[in-house]
Tab-separated table of C-alpha atoms in Angstrom:
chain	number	residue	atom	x	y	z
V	1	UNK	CA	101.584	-134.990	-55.025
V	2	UNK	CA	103.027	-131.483	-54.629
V	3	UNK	CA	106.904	-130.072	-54.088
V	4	UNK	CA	107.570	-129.965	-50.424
V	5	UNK	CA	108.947	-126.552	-51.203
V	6	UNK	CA	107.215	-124.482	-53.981
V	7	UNK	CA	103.662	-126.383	-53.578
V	8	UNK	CA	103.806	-127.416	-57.398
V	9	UNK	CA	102.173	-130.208	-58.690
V	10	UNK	CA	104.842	-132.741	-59.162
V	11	UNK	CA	105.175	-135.263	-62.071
V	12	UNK	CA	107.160	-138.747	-61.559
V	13	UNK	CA	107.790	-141.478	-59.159
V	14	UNK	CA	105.598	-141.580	-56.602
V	15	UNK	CA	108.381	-141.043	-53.641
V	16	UNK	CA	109.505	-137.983	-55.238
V	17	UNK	CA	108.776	-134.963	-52.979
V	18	UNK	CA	110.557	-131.998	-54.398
V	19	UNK	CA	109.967	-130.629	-58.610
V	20	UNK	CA	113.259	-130.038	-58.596
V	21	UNK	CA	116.929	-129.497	-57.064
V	22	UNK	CA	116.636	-126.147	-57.054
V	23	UNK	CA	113.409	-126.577	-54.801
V	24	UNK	CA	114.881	-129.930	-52.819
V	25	UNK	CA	118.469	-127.306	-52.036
V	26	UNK	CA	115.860	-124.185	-50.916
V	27	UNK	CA	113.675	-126.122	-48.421
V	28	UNK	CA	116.954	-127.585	-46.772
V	29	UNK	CA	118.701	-123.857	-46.459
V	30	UNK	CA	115.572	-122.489	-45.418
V	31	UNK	CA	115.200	-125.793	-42.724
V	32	UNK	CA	118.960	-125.397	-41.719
V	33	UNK	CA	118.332	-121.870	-41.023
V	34	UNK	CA	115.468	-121.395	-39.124
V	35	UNK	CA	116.916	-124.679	-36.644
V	36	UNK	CA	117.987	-123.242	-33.412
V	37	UNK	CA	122.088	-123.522	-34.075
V	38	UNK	CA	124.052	-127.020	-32.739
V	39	UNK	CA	126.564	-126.632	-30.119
V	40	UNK	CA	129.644	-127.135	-32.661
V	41	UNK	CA	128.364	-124.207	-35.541
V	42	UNK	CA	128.223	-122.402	-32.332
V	43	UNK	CA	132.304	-122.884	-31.436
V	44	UNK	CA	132.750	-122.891	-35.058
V	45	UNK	CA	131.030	-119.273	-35.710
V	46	UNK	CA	133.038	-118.056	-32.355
V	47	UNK	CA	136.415	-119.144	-33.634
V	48	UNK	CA	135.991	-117.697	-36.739
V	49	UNK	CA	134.754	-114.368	-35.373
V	50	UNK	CA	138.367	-114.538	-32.799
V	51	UNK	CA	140.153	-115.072	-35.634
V	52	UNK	CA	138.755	-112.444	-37.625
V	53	UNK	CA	139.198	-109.933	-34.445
V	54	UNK	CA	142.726	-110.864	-34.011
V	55	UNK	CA	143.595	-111.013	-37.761
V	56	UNK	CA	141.794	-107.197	-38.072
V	57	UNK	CA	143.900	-105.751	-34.871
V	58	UNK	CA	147.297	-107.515	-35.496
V	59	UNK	CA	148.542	-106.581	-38.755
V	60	UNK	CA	152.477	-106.187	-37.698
V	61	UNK	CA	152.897	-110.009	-36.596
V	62	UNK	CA	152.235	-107.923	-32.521
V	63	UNK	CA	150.120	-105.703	-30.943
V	64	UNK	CA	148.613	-104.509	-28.186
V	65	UNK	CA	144.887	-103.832	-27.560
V	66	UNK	CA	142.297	-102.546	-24.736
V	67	UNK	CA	140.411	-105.875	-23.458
V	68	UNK	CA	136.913	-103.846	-23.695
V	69	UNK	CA	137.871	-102.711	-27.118
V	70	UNK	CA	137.860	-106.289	-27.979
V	71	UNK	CA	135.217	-107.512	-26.443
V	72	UNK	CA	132.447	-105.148	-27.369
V	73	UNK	CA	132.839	-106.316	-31.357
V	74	UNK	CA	132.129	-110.030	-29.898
V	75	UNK	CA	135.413	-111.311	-29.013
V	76	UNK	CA	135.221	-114.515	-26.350
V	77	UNK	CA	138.437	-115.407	-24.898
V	78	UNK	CA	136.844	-118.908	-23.706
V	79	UNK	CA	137.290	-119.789	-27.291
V	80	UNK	CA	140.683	-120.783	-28.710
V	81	UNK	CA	142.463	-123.654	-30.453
V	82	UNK	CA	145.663	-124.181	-28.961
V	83	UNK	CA	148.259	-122.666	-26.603
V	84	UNK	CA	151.674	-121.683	-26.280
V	85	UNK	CA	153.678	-121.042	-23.198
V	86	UNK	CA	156.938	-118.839	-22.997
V	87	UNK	CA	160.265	-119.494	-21.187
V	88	UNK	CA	158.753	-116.705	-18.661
V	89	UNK	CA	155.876	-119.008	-18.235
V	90	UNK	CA	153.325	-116.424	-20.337
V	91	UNK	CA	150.462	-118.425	-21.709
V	92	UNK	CA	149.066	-117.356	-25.134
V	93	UNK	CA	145.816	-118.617	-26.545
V	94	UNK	CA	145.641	-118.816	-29.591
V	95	UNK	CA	143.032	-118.947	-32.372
V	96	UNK	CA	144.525	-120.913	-35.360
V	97	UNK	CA	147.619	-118.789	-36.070
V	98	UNK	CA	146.509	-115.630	-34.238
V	99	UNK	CA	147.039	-115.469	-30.538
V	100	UNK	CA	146.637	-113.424	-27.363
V	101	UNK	CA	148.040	-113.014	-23.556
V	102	UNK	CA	145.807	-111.210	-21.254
V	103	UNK	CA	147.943	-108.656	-19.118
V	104	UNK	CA	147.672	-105.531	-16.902
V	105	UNK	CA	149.143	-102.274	-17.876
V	106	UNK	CA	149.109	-98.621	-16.331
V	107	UNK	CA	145.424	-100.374	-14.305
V	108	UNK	CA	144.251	-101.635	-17.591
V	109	UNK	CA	143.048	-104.578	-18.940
V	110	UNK	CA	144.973	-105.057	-22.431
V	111	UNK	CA	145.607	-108.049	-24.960
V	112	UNK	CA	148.823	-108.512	-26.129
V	113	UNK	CA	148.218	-110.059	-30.077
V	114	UNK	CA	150.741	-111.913	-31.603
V	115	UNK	CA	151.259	-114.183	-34.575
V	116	UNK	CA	152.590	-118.126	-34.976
V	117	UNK	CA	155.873	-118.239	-35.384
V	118	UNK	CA	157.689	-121.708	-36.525
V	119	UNK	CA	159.848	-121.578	-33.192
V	120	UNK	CA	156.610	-121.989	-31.130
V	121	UNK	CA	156.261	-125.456	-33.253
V	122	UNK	CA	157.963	-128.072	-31.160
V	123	UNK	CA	156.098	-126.553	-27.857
V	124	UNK	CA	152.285	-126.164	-29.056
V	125	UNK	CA	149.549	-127.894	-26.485
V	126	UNK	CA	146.096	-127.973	-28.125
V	127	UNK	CA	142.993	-126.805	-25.655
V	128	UNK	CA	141.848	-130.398	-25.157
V	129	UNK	CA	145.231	-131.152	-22.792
């Protein structure tokens, strides 16, 4: 018998098939990584790059931002966690505790960023509504 892995002879119960964990954790990374990604480390990795994005460009709690800028360093508004509307009926996406309102300024496409607040609490509507 040899490690699955490393190709090493392997000494021990016949149903072993990796030397050892070091070996047994490599061939699953290595497995994981070259399998073509599932649908939810997809939305996961997206999220987390929005969030990162919108984090980055809002560093005063609100900001505003060219749509293009945003979108060239991977931002995709299609993913978000939850939204919050306005009493002027303005709906912001947001990612976690980061959000964003799409608007029109001077011809331009711009994002307005803001940050959760604890007064948006008792009107929050998740994505799946």
């Amino acid at each position: 018998m040899e490690c699955h892995f490393c190709k090493k002879k392997i000494d021990g119960r016949s149903d072993k098939i990796f030397c050892d964990v070091y070996c047994k954790s490599s061939y699953h990374y290595k497995k994981s990584k070259e399998s073509i990604p599932n649908f939810y480390k997809k939305v996961d990795s997206h999220l987390k790059l929005n969030r990162r994005l919108l984090k980055n460009y809002n560093k005063a709690g609100k900001s505003t931002i060219r749509t293009a800028e945003l979108v060239e360093m991977g931002f995709n508004p299609n993913f978000f966690t939850h939204y919050w509307k306005n009493k002027k009926g303005d709906v912001y996406l947001f990612v976690y505790e980061f959000g964003f309102l799409r608007i029109t300024e001077n011809g331009k496409e711009k994002y307005v960023l803001i940050k959760w607040q604890k007064f948006m609490e008792n009107k929050v509507s998740t994505s799946s509504n």
